[in-house]
Structures are given as C-alpha cells and as structure tokens.
Short mmCIF file of C-alpha atoms in Angstrom, two decimals:
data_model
loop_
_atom_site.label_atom_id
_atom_site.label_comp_id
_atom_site.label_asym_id
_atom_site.label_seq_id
_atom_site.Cartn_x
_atom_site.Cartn_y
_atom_site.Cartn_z
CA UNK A 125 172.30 167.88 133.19
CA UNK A 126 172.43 164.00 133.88
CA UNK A 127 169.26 161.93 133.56
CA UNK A 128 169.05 160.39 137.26
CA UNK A 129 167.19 157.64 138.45
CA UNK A 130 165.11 160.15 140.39
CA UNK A 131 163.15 160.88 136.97
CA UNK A 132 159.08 160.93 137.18
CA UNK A 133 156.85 160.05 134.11
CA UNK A 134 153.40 159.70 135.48
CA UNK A 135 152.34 156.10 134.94
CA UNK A 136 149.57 155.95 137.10
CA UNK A 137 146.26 154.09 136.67
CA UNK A 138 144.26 156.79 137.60
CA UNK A 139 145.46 158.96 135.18
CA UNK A 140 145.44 156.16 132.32
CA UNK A 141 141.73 155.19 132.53
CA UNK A 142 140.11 158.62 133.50
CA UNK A 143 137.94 159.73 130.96
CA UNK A 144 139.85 162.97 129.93
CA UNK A 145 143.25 162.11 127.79
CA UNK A 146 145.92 162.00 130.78
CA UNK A 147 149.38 162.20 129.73
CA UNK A 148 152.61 160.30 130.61
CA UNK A 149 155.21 163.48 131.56
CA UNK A 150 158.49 163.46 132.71
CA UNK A 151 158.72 165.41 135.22
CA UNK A 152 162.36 164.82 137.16
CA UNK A 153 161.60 164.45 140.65
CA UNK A 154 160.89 160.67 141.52
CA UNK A 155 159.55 157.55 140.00
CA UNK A 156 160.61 154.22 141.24
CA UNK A 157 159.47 152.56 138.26
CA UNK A 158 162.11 152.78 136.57
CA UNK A 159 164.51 150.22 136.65
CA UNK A 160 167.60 150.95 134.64
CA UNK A 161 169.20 153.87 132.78
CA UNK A 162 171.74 153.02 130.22
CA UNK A 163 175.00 155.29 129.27
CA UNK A 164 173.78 159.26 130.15
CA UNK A 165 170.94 160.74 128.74
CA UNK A 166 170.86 164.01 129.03
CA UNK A 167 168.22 166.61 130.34
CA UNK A 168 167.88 169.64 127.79
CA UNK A 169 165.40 172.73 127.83
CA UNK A 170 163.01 173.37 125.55
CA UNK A 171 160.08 175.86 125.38
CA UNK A 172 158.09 173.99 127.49
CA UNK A 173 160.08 172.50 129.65
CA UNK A 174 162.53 169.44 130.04
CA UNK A 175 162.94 166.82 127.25
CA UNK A 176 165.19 163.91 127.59
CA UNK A 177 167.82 163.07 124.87
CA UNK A 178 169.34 160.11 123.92
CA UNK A 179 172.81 159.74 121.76
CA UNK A 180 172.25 156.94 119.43
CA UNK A 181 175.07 154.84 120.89
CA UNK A 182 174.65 154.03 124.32
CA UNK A 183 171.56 156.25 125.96
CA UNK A 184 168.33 154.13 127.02
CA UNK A 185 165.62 153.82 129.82
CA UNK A 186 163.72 151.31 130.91
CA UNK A 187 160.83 151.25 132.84
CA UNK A 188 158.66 147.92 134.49
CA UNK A 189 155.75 150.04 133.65
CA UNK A 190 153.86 148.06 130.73
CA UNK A 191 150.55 151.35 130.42
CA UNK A 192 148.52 150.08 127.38
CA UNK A 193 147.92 146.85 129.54
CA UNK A 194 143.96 146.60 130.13
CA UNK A 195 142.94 148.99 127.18
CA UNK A 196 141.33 147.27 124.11
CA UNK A 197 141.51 150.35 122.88
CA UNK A 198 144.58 152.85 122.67
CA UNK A 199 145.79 156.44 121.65
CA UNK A 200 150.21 155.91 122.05
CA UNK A 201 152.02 159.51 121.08
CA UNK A 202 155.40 160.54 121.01
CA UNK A 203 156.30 163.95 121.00
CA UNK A 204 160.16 163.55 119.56
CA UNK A 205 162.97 164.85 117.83
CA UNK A 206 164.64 162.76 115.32
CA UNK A 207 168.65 164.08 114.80
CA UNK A 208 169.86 164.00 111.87
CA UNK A 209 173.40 161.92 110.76
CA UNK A 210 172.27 159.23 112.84
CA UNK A 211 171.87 155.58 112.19
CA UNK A 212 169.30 154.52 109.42
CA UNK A 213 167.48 152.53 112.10
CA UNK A 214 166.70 154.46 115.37
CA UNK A 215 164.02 152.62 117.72
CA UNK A 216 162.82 155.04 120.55
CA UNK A 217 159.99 153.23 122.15
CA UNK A 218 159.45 149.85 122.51
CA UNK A 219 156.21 148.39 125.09
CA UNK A 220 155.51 145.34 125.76
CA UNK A 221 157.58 141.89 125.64
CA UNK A 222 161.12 141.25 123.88
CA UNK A 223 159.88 139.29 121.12
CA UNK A 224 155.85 138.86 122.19
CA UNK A 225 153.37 141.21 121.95
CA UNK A 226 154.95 144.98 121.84
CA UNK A 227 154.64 148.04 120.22
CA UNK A 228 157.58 149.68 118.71
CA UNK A 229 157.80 153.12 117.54
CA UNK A 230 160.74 153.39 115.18
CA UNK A 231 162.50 155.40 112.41
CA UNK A 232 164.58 155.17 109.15
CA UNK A 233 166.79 158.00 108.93
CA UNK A 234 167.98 158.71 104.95
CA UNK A 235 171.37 160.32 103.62
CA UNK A 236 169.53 163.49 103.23
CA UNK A 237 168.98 164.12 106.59
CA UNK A 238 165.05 162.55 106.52
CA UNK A 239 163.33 160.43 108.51
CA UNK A 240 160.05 157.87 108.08
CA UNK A 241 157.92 155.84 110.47
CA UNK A 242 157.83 152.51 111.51
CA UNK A 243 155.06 151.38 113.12
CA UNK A 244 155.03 147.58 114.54
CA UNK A 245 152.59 146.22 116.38
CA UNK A 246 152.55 142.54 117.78
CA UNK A 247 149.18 141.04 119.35
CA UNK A 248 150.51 137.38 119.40
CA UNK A 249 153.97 136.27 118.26
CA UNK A 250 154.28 134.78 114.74
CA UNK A 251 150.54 135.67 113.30
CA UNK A 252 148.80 138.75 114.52
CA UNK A 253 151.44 141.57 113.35
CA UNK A 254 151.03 144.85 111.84
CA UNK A 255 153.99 146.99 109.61
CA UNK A 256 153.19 150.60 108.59
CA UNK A 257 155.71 151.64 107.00
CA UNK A 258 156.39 154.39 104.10
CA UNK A 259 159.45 155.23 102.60
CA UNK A 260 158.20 158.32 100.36
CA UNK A 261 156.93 160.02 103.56
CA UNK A 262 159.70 161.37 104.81
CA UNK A 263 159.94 164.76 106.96
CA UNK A 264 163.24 166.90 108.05
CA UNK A 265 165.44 165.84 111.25
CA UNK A 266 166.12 168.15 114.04
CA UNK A 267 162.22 168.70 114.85
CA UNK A 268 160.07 168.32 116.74
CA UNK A 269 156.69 166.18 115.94
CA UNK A 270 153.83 164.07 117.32
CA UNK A 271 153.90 160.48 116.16
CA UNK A 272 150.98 158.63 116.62
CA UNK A 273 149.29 155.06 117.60
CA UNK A 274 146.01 154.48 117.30
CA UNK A 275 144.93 151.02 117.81
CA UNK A 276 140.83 149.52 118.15
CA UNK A 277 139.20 146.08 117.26
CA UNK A 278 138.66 147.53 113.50
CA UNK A 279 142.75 148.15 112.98
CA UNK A 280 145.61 149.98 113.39
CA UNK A 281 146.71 153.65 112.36
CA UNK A 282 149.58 155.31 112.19
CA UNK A 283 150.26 159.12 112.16
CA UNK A 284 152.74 161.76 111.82
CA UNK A 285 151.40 165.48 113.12
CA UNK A 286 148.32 164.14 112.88
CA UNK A 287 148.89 163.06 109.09
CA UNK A 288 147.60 159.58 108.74
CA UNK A 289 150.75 157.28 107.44
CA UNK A 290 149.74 154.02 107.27
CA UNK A 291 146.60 151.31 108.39
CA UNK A 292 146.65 147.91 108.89
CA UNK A 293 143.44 145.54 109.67
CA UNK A 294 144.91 144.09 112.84
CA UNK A 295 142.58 143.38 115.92
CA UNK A 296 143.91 145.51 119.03
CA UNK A 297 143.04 144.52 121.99
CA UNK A 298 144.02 144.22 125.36
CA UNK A 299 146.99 141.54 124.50
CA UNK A 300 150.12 143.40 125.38
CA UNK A 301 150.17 142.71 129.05
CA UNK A 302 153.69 142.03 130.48
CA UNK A 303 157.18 142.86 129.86
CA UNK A 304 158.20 146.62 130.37
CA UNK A 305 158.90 149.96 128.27
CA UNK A 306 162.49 150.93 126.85
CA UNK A 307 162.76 154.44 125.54
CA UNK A 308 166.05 155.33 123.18
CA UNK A 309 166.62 151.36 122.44
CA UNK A 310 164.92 148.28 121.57
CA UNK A 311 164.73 146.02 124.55
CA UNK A 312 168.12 144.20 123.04
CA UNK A 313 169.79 147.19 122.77
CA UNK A 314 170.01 147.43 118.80
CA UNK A 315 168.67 150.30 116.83
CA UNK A 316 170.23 153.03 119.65
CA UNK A 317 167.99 156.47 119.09
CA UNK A 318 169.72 159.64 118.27
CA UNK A 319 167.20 162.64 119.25
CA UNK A 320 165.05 163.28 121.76
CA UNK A 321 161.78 162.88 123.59
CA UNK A 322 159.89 165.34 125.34
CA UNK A 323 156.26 163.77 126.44
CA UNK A 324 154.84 160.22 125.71
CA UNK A 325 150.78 160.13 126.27
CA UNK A 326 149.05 156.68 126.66
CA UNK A 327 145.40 157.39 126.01
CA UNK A 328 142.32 154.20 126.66
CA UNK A 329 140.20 155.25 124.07
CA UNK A 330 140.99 156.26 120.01
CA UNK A 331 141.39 159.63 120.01
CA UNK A 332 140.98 161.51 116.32
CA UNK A 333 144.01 164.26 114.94
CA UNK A 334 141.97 167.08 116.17
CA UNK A 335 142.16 165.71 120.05
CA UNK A 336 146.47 164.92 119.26
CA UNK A 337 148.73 166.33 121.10
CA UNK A 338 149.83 169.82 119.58
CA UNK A 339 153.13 170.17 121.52
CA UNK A 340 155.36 170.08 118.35
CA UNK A 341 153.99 173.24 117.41
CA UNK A 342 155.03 175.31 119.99
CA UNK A 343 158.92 173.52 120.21
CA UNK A 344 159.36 174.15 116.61
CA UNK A 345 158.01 178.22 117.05
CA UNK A 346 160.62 180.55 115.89
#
C-alpha cells in the first residue's frame, strides 16, 4: 500500500509537553502537516502495526512540523530498520533548518551488511556542533532498533537499544526553532534511506534507557 498524503503522525503540543513521554505515531488517517511526499513509500505490516518504508533512491517525507522547538531539553527516538545492500550513507531524519541548527539521525552501512550511527547535532551554524560517531559499533541490517537522542545543557548522548554510543559536551537548548522535518532524506535530497521507520517519539525532558522505547523488541520476536 501507497503512503498518501492522508498520513497522521501526532505532532501536537499537547502531547509534546505533557508530563508523561507522548509519542509521535503514524497513524494513516489525516495530518495536514505534511507538506510533500517524494517517489512512493510504502506502507508495510509489522507486529504492531504499520511502519513506513523508504527505498533508498527516491522515497522521502517532509513535514512543516519542527517538535523539539521550545524544549531545552529533549528525548528524539527512532524506532527503524536499516536494509542491508544499501548506500554507505543513509540519512532518515533530519529536524530543523537546511544548513542551521538541525538534528540528523544518520547511518553508515558497511560491505558486510552492518550499520553505525551518526549523530549530528547543530545549535548555531559554524561553532556549536556535535559528531557521535563510531565505526567499531556496528549492529546487523534488516532489524529493527531504537536509536536514541538525548540532548540537556550538560551535553549530548547518543544511543543504540539503549546502549550509550557516543557523548559530546554541547549545550542543548531550545535553538532549533524553524525549518521542518524530512524523514528517508536529508532536506537536499542526498543520503536517500533504504529501510524503514515505524514510530518517532519527541520527548521534553531526558529520559534514561530504562524509560526508552522497547518497540524493537517485540518487531524483532520470532
């Protein structure tokens, strides 16, 4: 099934800034912020429930919803599925501005089928930057995992299943405020994703790896 412009993801403010984690779920019945859909992703099943996937070619979304804007503090996940034989750079989610303060959740994807993070993190263009970024933690394509953002005034983490990857000492704050949210391409349309994505969750507080999403573990269940 076609990915329609009818899809539903949940960005609403209410949900964001409750106190309980709120989540950021496609749902496929209507959602008007979101402004284009490039090439067709698809709409496959999974054990619980729809996931979106993306081709690594010409599949993208984009969305005028910006949802870490007015958090100085932020919990970003990403439960996805990174295909193998795809291209060694795949960027899924990129929030924020082109080339001003973003996030961008990305991958390297080796000959042997294996895939590590790439965390980058922009607070203001040309100085406040973070990279994590770790070639010798790899994990298997073709499953499913949570990757994780966790920013605060004392740094930056970065996680995979709740397995810390990476920390940098960069001040987040409430500095990515405009621009929009692309997921399957970078917002210039390089670095096409080749997998899927079944649930993003924007959270306005840092949450630890016992309060992570756990979704992975059921979509990788035998």
């Amino acid at each position: 099934m076609k990915l329609k412009l009818t899809i539903l993801a949940c960005f609403c403010a209410t949900a964001l800034f409750a106190q309980t984690p709120k989540s950021i779920t496609w749902d496929f019945s209507s959602y008007p912020e979101i402004t284009e859909i490039l090439g067709q992703p698809q709409v496959i099943e999974t054990k619980l429930g729809p996931a979106v996937e993306f081709n690594g070619a010409t599949d993208g979304v984009f969305t005028s919803s910006v949802p870490v804007n007015g958090m100085d503090e932020v919990t970003l996940e990403v439960i996805m599925n990174q295909y193998g034989k795809a291209n060694f750079e795949n960027r899924y989610l990129h929030m924020g501005e082109l080339n001003g303060p973003r996030i961008m959740f990305e991958t390297r994807v080796t000959p042997e089928n294996t895939w590590y993070a790439d965390f980058f993190v922009v607070m203001t263009q040309g100085r406040e930057t973070a990279l994590m970024i770790d070639e010798k933690k790899t994990h298997p394509c073709d499953q499913w995992y949570n990757v994780t953002l966790v920013g605060t005034k004392d740094g930056v983490k970065g996680y995979v299943n709740g397995v810390l990857e990476g920390e940098v000492p960069l001040n987040y704050r409430n500095a990515i405020t405009s621009g929009q949210t692309s997921l399957g391409v970078r917002q210039n349309l390089r670095s096409w994703f080749k997998g899927a994505i079944y649930k993003v969750r924007v959270t306005n507080a840092a949450l630890t790896p016992n309060q992570f999403l756990k979704d992975y573990e059921i979509l990788n269940a035998k």
